[in-house]
Amino acid sequence: MTAAAIKRTLLEWIGTHDGGKLTAPQRRFAYLGLAPILAWAFVFVLFPIFWVVLMSLFSYTPTRQGGWFLGLGGDNPYVGLGNYIELFTGNTKSARIFRQAIWNTILFSLLAVPLSVGVALPMAIILESVHQRVKVIFRFIYFLPVVTGSVAVTIIWSYVYAPNWGLLSQIIKTIGLTPPRSWLSDPSQVYFGIPLAMIAVTIVYVWVTFGYNTLFFIAALQGIPSVFREAARIDGANPWQEFWHIVIPLLRRTILLASVLTVISSMQQFVLFWLLTRGGPAYQTQTILLSVYQNAFAYAENMGMAAAMSMFLFIILLILTIIQFRLLRAEWEF
Amino acid sequence: MAGEAIAIPAAVPARRKLSLWRVLSQSMAYVVLIAGFTFTLLPFVYVFLSSFKTNAELRRVPPTFIPESPTLENYVTVISDRQLALHRIFYNSGIVALSRTVLTLLISSFAGYIFARYRFTGRNLFFGMILAQLMIPFQVVMIPLYLLTVKMGLIDTLWALIIPLLIDAYGIFVAKQFVENFPSEILEAARLDGASEFGIYWRIIMPQLGPALASLGILTFMASWNDYLWPLIVITSPEKRTIPLALVWYSTQHGANQGLVLAAAMLTLLPIFIVYFIAQRWIVEQASQSAFK
């Protein structure tokens, strides 16, 4: 490659002016206008991620006297991959809790995705089939928990989950069963290998998110040309067949996308866990994000370790986001 | 004619089958819809009704559903609580959410305009810098963001809830998309009439961006209004608490008096429900589109 060709490719990649169409004042306006915004994005978006990567390689606590650059070095020594090795093989309490948190986070996503998507998809299909006015009302209601702040959500649900006088316990008694002594704090309550507290948090999460996923599927359903379903109907397909053989195959990619988005958002969930269970009982609902928060802010100021935990979360989320973008870029034509 | 004669007998049995199916599936549909309706609303209704109960009634086993002797006492106590200071937490949350929304919209629309209209060197690179945000979740960078806020002296001020959170890659992307689809003849005409570059953005693009920005704005506002994790990290003074922080503090203070906590929660939900009721079409539409970002 010649120097000129390299220069051309490089300019293309970073984006070049096409043939000097911009006047000098225009160019000045563009650069001056964008400069503060880019500076902002650099300071508050790009620099922090670089900082987390770096911090995860140090034993860092902000209260210790560190080196000149970001307080790293000095009393906050470089430990290489030490934090990561400690997290995955170490025997300290926070490392053991973190390993438990990884499994809990995965378990939570595995529970939340089929439940949220499994409730939302039939809901969306049914909503699409009923009268417009009915649809608007139900859509309004289903979306209500999405706009409710998650702190208010936890207050509402802690009251529903109250051990003795709670609504849920009462409903269970009414249908003649014995409710568990506690919904959120008894570590011995485990069903099919899943702690009851985890199930309880998942139910709240599904309550909050299924309205959002319903909306998502409605948007996708409206994108299916009606000829497909009409053709099936004329051929004598009943609604059940129409659902399984027309709608589901056409929505396959949307379902996948909704699932990926739900996994991403479930892994970023903090408030429900922090305020309903604090990760308990016996760390059964401890998640990665709770570990990050606790190690960095709440119980300790072990930020180097917390940064390594963040990096682990970041890599998982990055992979999921790339999958999400792939799905979005793929053809949407039917 | 011959075609119709063939089509009709084929359609008749199918239709009879269909109508049976239709009755069945329609009633099934409503059963499912109402189940979802109950699942969604029951917790709200139960907590709303319970907020009018006396403390004694709240602790009764089995619980009552409808309050026996409804009282406004809980609400009166919450509203007159000097320590909770409802007006202050509403002000804090309101001013933060409003500033964050207005500034985010201005930045997004302005950056979107520049990226869409000017082909300057470095455009793709800079736009990529902005889009990188879509890959970087807040939760991953909250530790350095906290340290930055400390270094900048913003810690425990309402500014800390605004300044670090103003870049919205999705908003910039939407604005850019919008300006790219804007008829360039109008912009050229304005330029010939002597409008400045900024004038074109402010007087021609901005008014047209209205509906697109309104939906984005509502989402930003609600995200800020409901945010808990970031305020939890950067706010410590009681007088700077936002609504979610104050609500958690209040519920730990009054663990023994659930009625007060429920009433406080209901009071803080009221404004957001009113906004949702008024703007529901925008919110619902924007939310379903933003998923496709």
PDB file of N, CA, C and O in Angstrom, chain B residues 47-108:
ATOM      1  N   VAL B  47     -52.045  -1.878  48.277  1.00  0.00           N
ATOM      2  CA  VAL B  47     -51.233  -0.926  49.021  1.00  0.00           C
ATOM      3  C   VAL B  47     -51.941   0.422  49.126  1.00  0.00           C
ATOM      4  O   VAL B  47     -51.921   1.072  50.171  1.00  0.00           O
ATOM      5  N   PHE B  48     -52.605   0.819  48.049  1.00  0.00           N
ATOM      6  CA  PHE B  48     -53.354   2.081  48.083  1.00  0.00           C
ATOM      7  C   PHE B  48     -54.419   2.033  49.170  1.00  0.00           C
ATOM      8  O   PHE B  48     -54.512   2.925  50.013  1.00  0.00           O
ATOM      9  N   LEU B  49     -55.197   0.953  49.195  1.00  0.00           N
ATOM     10  CA  LEU B  49     -56.255   0.833  50.210  1.00  0.00           C
ATOM     11  C   LEU B  49     -55.647   0.757  51.608  1.00  0.00           C
ATOM     12  O   LEU B  49     -56.148   1.369  52.552  1.00  0.00           O
ATOM     13  N   SER B  50     -54.541   0.027  51.726  1.00  0.00           N
ATOM     14  CA  SER B  50     -53.937  -0.147  53.048  1.00  0.00           C
ATOM     15  C   SER B  50     -53.393   1.160  53.604  1.00  0.00           C
ATOM     16  O   SER B  50     -53.275   1.318  54.815  1.00  0.00           O
ATOM     17  N   SER B  51     -53.070   2.093  52.729  1.00  0.00           N
ATOM     18  CA  SER B  51     -52.509   3.349  53.221  1.00  0.00           C
ATOM     19  C   SER B  51     -53.563   4.166  53.978  1.00  0.00           C
ATOM     20  O   SER B  51     -53.224   5.147  54.621  1.00  0.00           O
ATOM     21  N   PHE B  52     -54.827   3.736  53.902  1.00  0.00           N
ATOM     22  CA  PHE B  52     -55.875   4.430  54.657  1.00  0.00           C
ATOM     23  C   PHE B  52     -56.242   3.691  55.937  1.00  0.00           C
ATOM     24  O   PHE B  52     -57.199   4.040  56.616  1.00  0.00           O
ATOM     25  N   LYS B  53     -55.499   2.618  56.254  1.00  0.00           N
ATOM     26  CA  LYS B  53     -55.834   1.836  57.444  1.00  0.00           C
ATOM     27  C   LYS B  53     -55.101   2.372  58.659  1.00  0.00           C
ATOM     28  O   LYS B  53     -54.023   2.967  58.539  1.00  0.00           O
ATOM     29  N   THR B  54     -55.659   2.109  59.835  1.00  0.00           N
ATOM     30  CA  THR B  54     -54.952   2.460  61.066  1.00  0.00           C
ATOM     31  C   THR B  54     -53.854   1.425  61.290  1.00  0.00           C
ATOM     32  O   THR B  54     -53.886   0.328  60.725  1.00  0.00           O
ATOM     33  N   ASN B  55     -52.917   1.782  62.126  1.00  0.00           N
ATOM     34  CA  ASN B  55     -51.789   0.892  62.372  1.00  0.00           C
ATOM     35  C   ASN B  55     -52.258  -0.444  62.948  1.00  0.00           C
ATOM     36  O   ASN B  55     -51.719  -1.502  62.616  1.00  0.00           O
ATOM     37  N   ALA B  56     -53.274  -0.394  63.796  1.00  0.00           N
ATOM     38  CA  ALA B  56     -53.779  -1.634  64.401  1.00  0.00           C
ATOM     39  C   ALA B  56     -54.377  -2.542  63.331  1.00  0.00           C
ATOM     40  O   ALA B  56     -54.126  -3.752  63.315  1.00  0.00           O
ATOM     41  N   GLU B  57     -55.132  -1.937  62.412  1.00  0.00           N
ATOM     42  CA  GLU B  57     -55.770  -2.743  61.376  1.00  0.00           C
ATOM     43  C   GLU B  57     -54.727  -3.347  60.436  1.00  0.00           C
ATOM     44  O   GLU B  57     -54.877  -4.457  59.938  1.00  0.00           O
ATOM     45  N   LEU B  58     -53.640  -2.587  60.212  1.00  0.00           N
ATOM     46  CA  LEU B  58     -52.598  -3.066  59.307  1.00  0.00           C
ATOM     47  C   LEU B  58     -51.937  -4.342  59.813  1.00  0.00           C
ATOM     48  O   LEU B  58     -51.444  -5.141  59.027  1.00  0.00           O
ATOM     49  N   ARG B  59     -51.895  -4.511  61.135  1.00  0.00           N
ATOM     50  CA  ARG B  59     -51.175  -5.660  61.690  1.00  0.00           C
ATOM     51  C   ARG B  59     -52.113  -6.815  62.016  1.00  0.00           C
ATOM     52  O   ARG B  59     -51.684  -7.796  62.618  1.00  0.00           O
ATOM     53  N   ARG B  60     -53.354  -6.689  61.625  1.00  0.00           N
ATOM     54  CA  ARG B  60     -54.305  -7.734  61.963  1.00  0.00           C
ATOM     55  C   ARG B  60     -54.081  -8.965  61.085  1.00  0.00           C
ATOM     56  O   ARG B  60     -53.746  -8.870  59.919  1.00  0.00           O
ATOM     57  N   VAL B  61     -54.263 -10.154  61.696  1.00  0.00           N
ATOM     58  CA  VAL B  61     -54.213 -11.402  60.944  1.00  0.00           C
ATOM     59  C   VAL B  61     -55.533 -12.120  61.147  1.00  0.00           C
ATOM     60  O   VAL B  61     -55.932 -12.328  62.288  1.00  0.00           O
ATOM     61  N   PRO B  62     -56.242 -12.511  60.105  1.00  0.00           N
ATOM     62  CA  PRO B  62     -55.976 -12.241  58.689  1.00  0.00           C
ATOM     63  C   PRO B  62     -56.188 -10.774  58.339  1.00  0.00           C
ATOM     64  O   PRO B  62     -57.008 -10.116  58.970  1.00  0.00           O
ATOM     65  N   PRO B  63     -55.459 -10.293  57.328  1.00  0.00           N
ATOM     66  CA  PRO B  63     -55.563  -8.876  56.978  1.00  0.00           C
ATOM     67  C   PRO B  63     -56.906  -8.540  56.332  1.00  0.00           C
ATOM     68  O   PRO B  63     -57.552  -9.409  55.754  1.00  0.00           O
ATOM     69  N   THR B  64     -57.303  -7.291  56.473  1.00  0.00           N
ATOM     70  CA  THR B  64     -58.494  -6.834  55.759  1.00  0.00           C
ATOM     71  C   THR B  64     -58.047  -6.330  54.399  1.00  0.00           C
ATOM     72  O   THR B  64     -56.892  -5.932  54.224  1.00  0.00           O
ATOM     73  N   PHE B  65     -58.957  -6.355  53.430  1.00  0.00           N
ATOM     74  CA  PHE B  65     -58.617  -5.816  52.123  1.00  0.00           C
ATOM     75  C   PHE B  65     -59.045  -4.353  52.036  1.00  0.00           C
ATOM     76  O   PHE B  65     -58.257  -3.465  51.755  1.00  0.00           O
ATOM     77  N   ILE B  66     -60.364  -4.149  52.349  1.00  0.00           N
ATOM     78  CA  ILE B  66     -60.882  -2.776  52.333  1.00  0.00           C
ATOM     79  C   ILE B  66     -60.813  -2.224  53.755  1.00  0.00           C
ATOM     80  O   ILE B  66     -61.201  -2.904  54.699  1.00  0.00           O
ATOM     81  N   PRO B  67     -60.267  -1.001  53.921  1.00  0.00           N
ATOM     82  CA  PRO B  67     -60.145  -0.462  55.277  1.00  0.00           C
ATOM     83  C   PRO B  67     -61.498  -0.381  55.992  1.00  0.00           C
ATOM     84  O   PRO B  67     -62.484   0.073  55.401  1.00  0.00           O
ATOM     85  N   GLU B  68     -61.516  -0.820  57.261  1.00  0.00           N
ATOM     86  CA  GLU B  68     -62.781  -0.821  58.016  1.00  0.00           C
ATOM     87  C   GLU B  68     -63.186   0.588  58.405  1.00  0.00           C
ATOM     88  O   GLU B  68     -64.334   0.978  58.270  1.00  0.00           O
ATOM     89  N   SER B  69     -62.213   1.338  58.908  1.00  0.00           N
ATOM     90  CA  SER B  69     -62.514   2.731  59.248  1.00  0.00           C
ATOM     91  C   SER B  69     -61.450   3.596  58.597  1.00  0.00           C
ATOM     92  O   SER B  69     -60.439   3.921  59.204  1.00  0.00           O
ATOM     93  N   PRO B  70     -61.669   3.913  57.311  1.00  0.00           N
ATOM     94  CA  PRO B  70     -60.635   4.639  56.565  1.00  0.00           C
ATOM     95  C   PRO B  70     -60.256   5.948  57.244  1.00  0.00           C
ATOM     96  O   PRO B  70     -61.115   6.669  57.731  1.00  0.00           O
ATOM     97  N   THR B  71     -58.961   6.199  57.276  1.00  0.00           N
ATOM     98  CA  THR B  71     -58.479   7.413  57.918  1.00  0.00           C
ATOM     99  C   THR B  71     -57.416   8.068  57.055  1.00  0.00           C
ATOM    100  O   THR B  71     -56.678   7.392  56.343  1.00  0.00           O
ATOM    101  N   LEU B  72     -57.357   9.377  57.115  1.00  0.00           N
ATOM    102  CA  LEU B  72     -56.333  10.112  56.370  1.00  0.00           C
ATOM    103  C   LEU B  72     -55.114  10.387  57.241  1.00  0.00           C
ATOM    104  O   LEU B  72     -54.183  11.062  56.820  1.00  0.00           O
ATOM    105  N   GLU B  73     -55.136   9.827  58.440  1.00  0.00           N
ATOM    106  CA  GLU B  73     -54.115  10.128  59.434  1.00  0.00           C
ATOM    107  C   GLU B  73     -52.692   9.903  58.900  1.00  0.00           C
ATOM    108  O   GLU B  73     -51.808  10.729  59.106  1.00  0.00           O
ATOM    109  N   ASN B  74     -52.502   8.762  58.208  1.00  0.00           N
ATOM    110  CA  ASN B  74     -51.169   8.470  57.674  1.00  0.00           C
ATOM    111  C   ASN B  74     -50.696   9.587  56.761  1.00  0.00           C
ATOM    112  O   ASN B  74     -49.550  10.026  56.833  1.00  0.00           O
ATOM    113  N   TYR B  75     -51.587  10.017  55.879  1.00  0.00           N
ATOM    114  CA  TYR B  75     -51.215  11.063  54.922  1.00  0.00           C
ATOM    115  C   TYR B  75     -50.904  12.366  55.631  1.00  0.00           C
ATOM    116  O   TYR B  75     -49.942  13.054  55.292  1.00  0.00           O
ATOM    117  N   VAL B  76     -51.731  12.696  56.632  1.00  0.00           N
ATOM    118  CA  VAL B  76     -51.507  13.944  57.369  1.00  0.00           C
ATOM    119  C   VAL B  76     -50.140  13.909  58.035  1.00  0.00           C
ATOM    120  O   VAL B  76     -49.348  14.859  57.949  1.00  0.00           O
ATOM    121  N   THR B  77     -49.821  12.757  58.671  1.00  0.00           N
ATOM    122  CA  THR B  77     -48.520  12.636  59.346  1.00  0.00           C
ATOM    123  C   THR B  77     -47.371  12.789  58.349  1.00  0.00           C
ATOM    124  O   THR B  77     -46.402  13.493  58.610  1.00  0.00           O
ATOM    125  N   VAL B  78     -47.489  12.113  57.195  1.00  0.00           N
ATOM    126  CA  VAL B  78     -46.406  12.167  56.205  1.00  0.00           C
ATOM    127  C   VAL B  78     -46.220  13.593  55.698  1.00  0.00           C
ATOM    128  O   VAL B  78     -45.097  14.105  55.638  1.00  0.00           O
ATOM    129  N   ILE B  79     -47.333  14.255  55.366  1.00  0.00           N
ATOM    130  CA  ILE B  79     -47.229  15.592  54.770  1.00  0.00           C
ATOM    131  C   ILE B  79     -46.673  16.593  55.775  1.00  0.00           C
ATOM    132  O   ILE B  79     -45.885  17.476  55.412  1.00  0.00           O
ATOM    133  N   SER B  80     -47.032  16.424  57.061  1.00  0.00           N
ATOM    134  CA  SER B  80     -46.569  17.420  58.034  1.00  0.00           C
ATOM    135  C   SER B  80     -45.240  17.035  58.671  1.00  0.00           C
ATOM    136  O   SER B  80     -44.759  17.740  59.555  1.00  0.00           O
ATOM    137  N   ASP B  81     -44.639  15.928  58.239  1.00  0.00           N
ATOM    138  CA  ASP B  81     -43.366  15.498  58.823  1.00  0.00           C
ATOM    139  C   ASP B  81     -42.239  16.444  58.406  1.00  0.00           C
ATOM    140  O   ASP B  81     -41.859  16.495  57.242  1.00  0.00           O
ATOM    141  N   ARG B  82     -41.724  17.188  59.387  1.00  0.00           N
ATOM    142  CA  ARG B  82     -40.669  18.162  59.113  1.00  0.00           C
ATOM    143  C   ARG B  82     -39.378  17.493  58.635  1.00  0.00           C
ATOM    144  O   ARG B  82     -38.642  18.028  57.834  1.00  0.00           O
ATOM    145  N   GLN B  83     -39.106  16.315  59.220  1.00  0.00           N
ATOM    146  CA  GLN B  83     -37.845  15.649  58.871  1.00  0.00           C
ATOM    147  C   GLN B  83     -37.869  15.110  57.456  1.00  0.00           C
ATOM    148  O   GLN B  83     -36.862  15.130  56.757  1.00  0.00           O
ATOM    149  N   LEU B  84     -39.026  14.604  57.037  1.00  0.00           N
ATOM    150  CA  LEU B  84     -39.139  14.093  55.673  1.00  0.00           C
ATOM    151  C   LEU B  84     -39.160  15.267  54.691  1.00  0.00           C
ATOM    152  O   LEU B  84     -38.545  15.214  53.636  1.00  0.00           O
ATOM    153  N   ALA B  85     -39.846  16.339  55.079  1.00  0.00           N
ATOM    154  CA  ALA B  85     -39.932  17.555  54.268  1.00  0.00           C
ATOM    155  C   ALA B  85     -40.237  17.263  52.806  1.00  0.00           C
ATOM    156  O   ALA B  85     -39.392  17.420  51.924  1.00  0.00           O
ATOM    157  N   LEU B  86     -41.464  16.824  52.594  1.00  0.00           N
ATOM    158  CA  LEU B  86     -41.897  16.449  51.239  1.00  0.00           C
ATOM    159  C   LEU B  86     -41.578  17.500  50.189  1.00  0.00           C
ATOM    160  O   LEU B  86     -41.099  17.178  49.109  1.00  0.00           O
ATOM    161  N   HIS B  87     -41.854  18.796  50.534  1.00  0.00           N
ATOM    162  CA  HIS B  87     -41.641  19.843  49.531  1.00  0.00           C
ATOM    163  C   HIS B  87     -40.190  19.875  49.076  1.00  0.00           C
ATOM    164  O   HIS B  87     -39.888  20.096  47.920  1.00  0.00           O
ATOM    165  N   ARG B  88     -39.256  19.609  50.033  1.00  0.00           N
ATOM    166  CA  ARG B  88     -37.850  19.680  49.666  1.00  0.00           C
ATOM    167  C   ARG B  88     -37.425  18.521  48.770  1.00  0.00           C
ATOM    168  O   ARG B  88     -36.709  18.709  47.783  1.00  0.00           O
ATOM    169  N   ILE B  89     -37.881  17.313  49.123  1.00  0.00           N
ATOM    170  CA  ILE B  89     -37.455  16.192  48.282  1.00  0.00           C
ATOM    171  C   ILE B  89     -38.098  16.263  46.892  1.00  0.00           C
ATOM    172  O   ILE B  89     -37.492  15.906  45.893  1.00  0.00           O
ATOM    173  N   PHE B  90     -39.319  16.787  46.827  1.00  0.00           N
ATOM    174  CA  PHE B  90     -39.932  16.980  45.506  1.00  0.00           C
ATOM    175  C   PHE B  90     -39.158  18.033  44.718  1.00  0.00           C
ATOM    176  O   PHE B  90     -38.934  17.884  43.528  1.00  0.00           O
ATOM    177  N   TYR B  91     -38.752  19.092  45.430  1.00  0.00           N
ATOM    178  CA  TYR B  91     -37.972  20.131  44.761  1.00  0.00           C
ATOM    179  C   TYR B  91     -36.656  19.551  44.246  1.00  0.00           C
ATOM    180  O   TYR B  91     -36.285  19.758  43.094  1.00  0.00           O
ATOM    181  N   ASN B  92     -35.945  18.804  45.121  1.00  0.00           N
ATOM    182  CA  ASN B  92     -34.655  18.227  44.717  1.00  0.00           C
ATOM    183  C   ASN B  92     -34.810  17.331  43.491  1.00  0.00           C
ATOM    184  O   ASN B  92     -34.094  17.479  42.499  1.00  0.00           O
ATOM    185  N   SER B  93     -35.737  16.411  43.577  1.00  0.00           N
ATOM    186  CA  SER B  93     -35.946  15.495  42.453  1.00  0.00           C
ATOM    187  C   SER B  93     -36.369  16.250  41.207  1.00  0.00           C
ATOM    188  O   SER B  93     -35.896  15.968  40.110  1.00  0.00           O
ATOM    189  N   GLY B  94     -37.258  17.228  41.395  1.00  0.00           N
ATOM    190  CA  GLY B  94     -37.787  17.980  40.263  1.00  0.00           C
ATOM    191  C   GLY B  94     -36.709  18.783  39.572  1.00  0.00           C
ATOM    192  O   GLY B  94     -36.564  18.722  38.350  1.00  0.00           O
ATOM    193  N   ILE B  95     -35.921  19.507  40.351  1.00  0.00           N
ATOM    194  CA  ILE B  95     -34.909  20.387  39.749  1.00  0.00           C
ATOM    195  C   ILE B  95     -33.840  19.558  39.041  1.00  0.00           C
ATOM    196  O   ILE B  95     -33.381  19.893  37.951  1.00  0.00           O
ATOM    197  N   VAL B  96     -33.474  18.418  39.651  1.00  0.00           N
ATOM    198  CA  VAL B  96     -32.465  17.555  39.032  1.00  0.00           C
ATOM    199  C   VAL B  96     -33.012  16.959  37.738  1.00  0.00           C
ATOM    200  O   VAL B  96     -32.364  17.028  36.684  1.00  0.00           O
ATOM    201  N   ALA B  97     -34.214  16.409  37.799  1.00  0.00           N
ATOM    202  CA  ALA B  97     -34.774  15.755  36.618  1.00  0.00           C
ATOM    203  C   ALA B  97     -34.973  16.769  35.495  1.00  0.00           C
ATOM    204  O   ALA B  97     -34.683  16.490  34.325  1.00  0.00           O
ATOM    205  N   LEU B  98     -35.442  17.970  35.869  1.00  0.00           N
ATOM    206  CA  LEU B  98     -35.708  18.991  34.858  1.00  0.00           C
ATOM    207  C   LEU B  98     -34.403  19.458  34.201  1.00  0.00           C
ATOM    208  O   LEU B  98     -34.302  19.515  32.973  1.00  0.00           O
ATOM    209  N   SER B  99     -33.387  19.768  35.026  1.00  0.00           N
ATOM    210  CA  SER B  99     -32.122  20.240  34.429  1.00  0.00           C
ATOM    211  C   SER B  99     -31.507  19.156  33.566  1.00  0.00           C
ATOM    212  O   SER B  99     -30.993  19.425  32.484  1.00  0.00           O
ATOM    213  N   ARG B 100     -31.536  17.924  34.088  1.00  0.00           N
ATOM    214  CA  ARG B 100     -30.921  16.840  33.328  1.00  0.00           C
ATOM    215  C   ARG B 100     -31.627  16.671  31.985  1.00  0.00           C
ATOM    216  O   ARG B 100     -30.979  16.495  30.957  1.00  0.00           O
ATOM    217  N   THR B 101     -32.954  16.778  32.006  1.00  0.00           N
ATOM    218  CA  THR B 101     -33.712  16.591  30.775  1.00  0.00           C
ATOM    219  C   THR B 101     -33.420  17.701  29.774  1.00  0.00           C
ATOM    220  O   THR B 101     -33.090  17.437  28.619  1.00  0.00           O
ATOM    221  N   VAL B 102     -33.515  18.948  30.237  1.00  0.00           N
ATOM    222  CA  VAL B 102     -33.329  20.074  29.321  1.00  0.00           C
ATOM    223  C   VAL B 102     -31.916  20.053  28.732  1.00  0.00           C
ATOM    224  O   VAL B 102     -31.727  20.149  27.518  1.00  0.00           O
ATOM    225  N   LEU B 103     -30.913  19.876  29.604  1.00  0.00           N
ATOM    226  CA  LEU B 103     -29.531  19.893  29.119  1.00  0.00           C
ATOM    227  C   LEU B 103     -29.255  18.711  28.183  1.00  0.00           C
ATOM    228  O   LEU B 103     -28.609  18.871  27.145  1.00  0.00           O
ATOM    229  N   THR B 104     -29.755  17.548  28.539  1.00  0.00           N
ATOM    230  CA  THR B 104     -29.536  16.379  27.685  1.00  0.00           C
ATOM    231  C   THR B 104     -30.155  16.595  26.309  1.00  0.00           C
ATOM    232  O   THR B 104     -29.548  16.277  25.282  1.00  0.00           O
ATOM    233  N   LEU B 105     -31.366  17.174  26.289  1.00  0.00           N
ATOM    234  CA  LEU B 105     -32.027  17.399  24.999  1.00  0.00           C
ATOM    235  C   LEU B 105     -31.261  18.423  24.166  1.00  0.00           C
ATOM    236  O   LEU B 105     -31.095  18.252  22.957  1.00  0.00           O
ATOM    237  N   LEU B 106     -30.791  19.487  24.808  1.00  0.00           N
ATOM    238  CA  LEU B 106     -30.034  20.501  24.071  1.00  0.00           C
ATOM    239  C   LEU B 106     -28.764  19.899  23.487  1.00  0.00           C
ATOM    240  O   LEU B 106     -28.458  20.070  22.305  1.00  0.00           O
ATOM    241  N   ILE B 107     -28.040  19.159  24.336  1.00  0.00           N
ATOM    242  CA  ILE B 107     -26.786  18.561  23.872  1.00  0.00           C
ATOM    243  C   ILE B 107     -27.048  17.551  22.757  1.00  0.00           C
ATOM    244  O   ILE B 107     -26.395  17.570  21.718  1.00  0.00           O
ATOM    245  N   SER B 108     -28.053  16.695  22.962  1.00  0.00           N
ATOM    246  CA  SER B 108     -28.333  15.661  21.960  1.00  0.00           C
ATOM    247  C   SER B 108     -28.713  16.279  20.627  1.00  0.00           C
ATOM    248  O   SER B 108     -28.213  15.877  19.573  1.00  0.00           O
TER     249      SER B 108
END
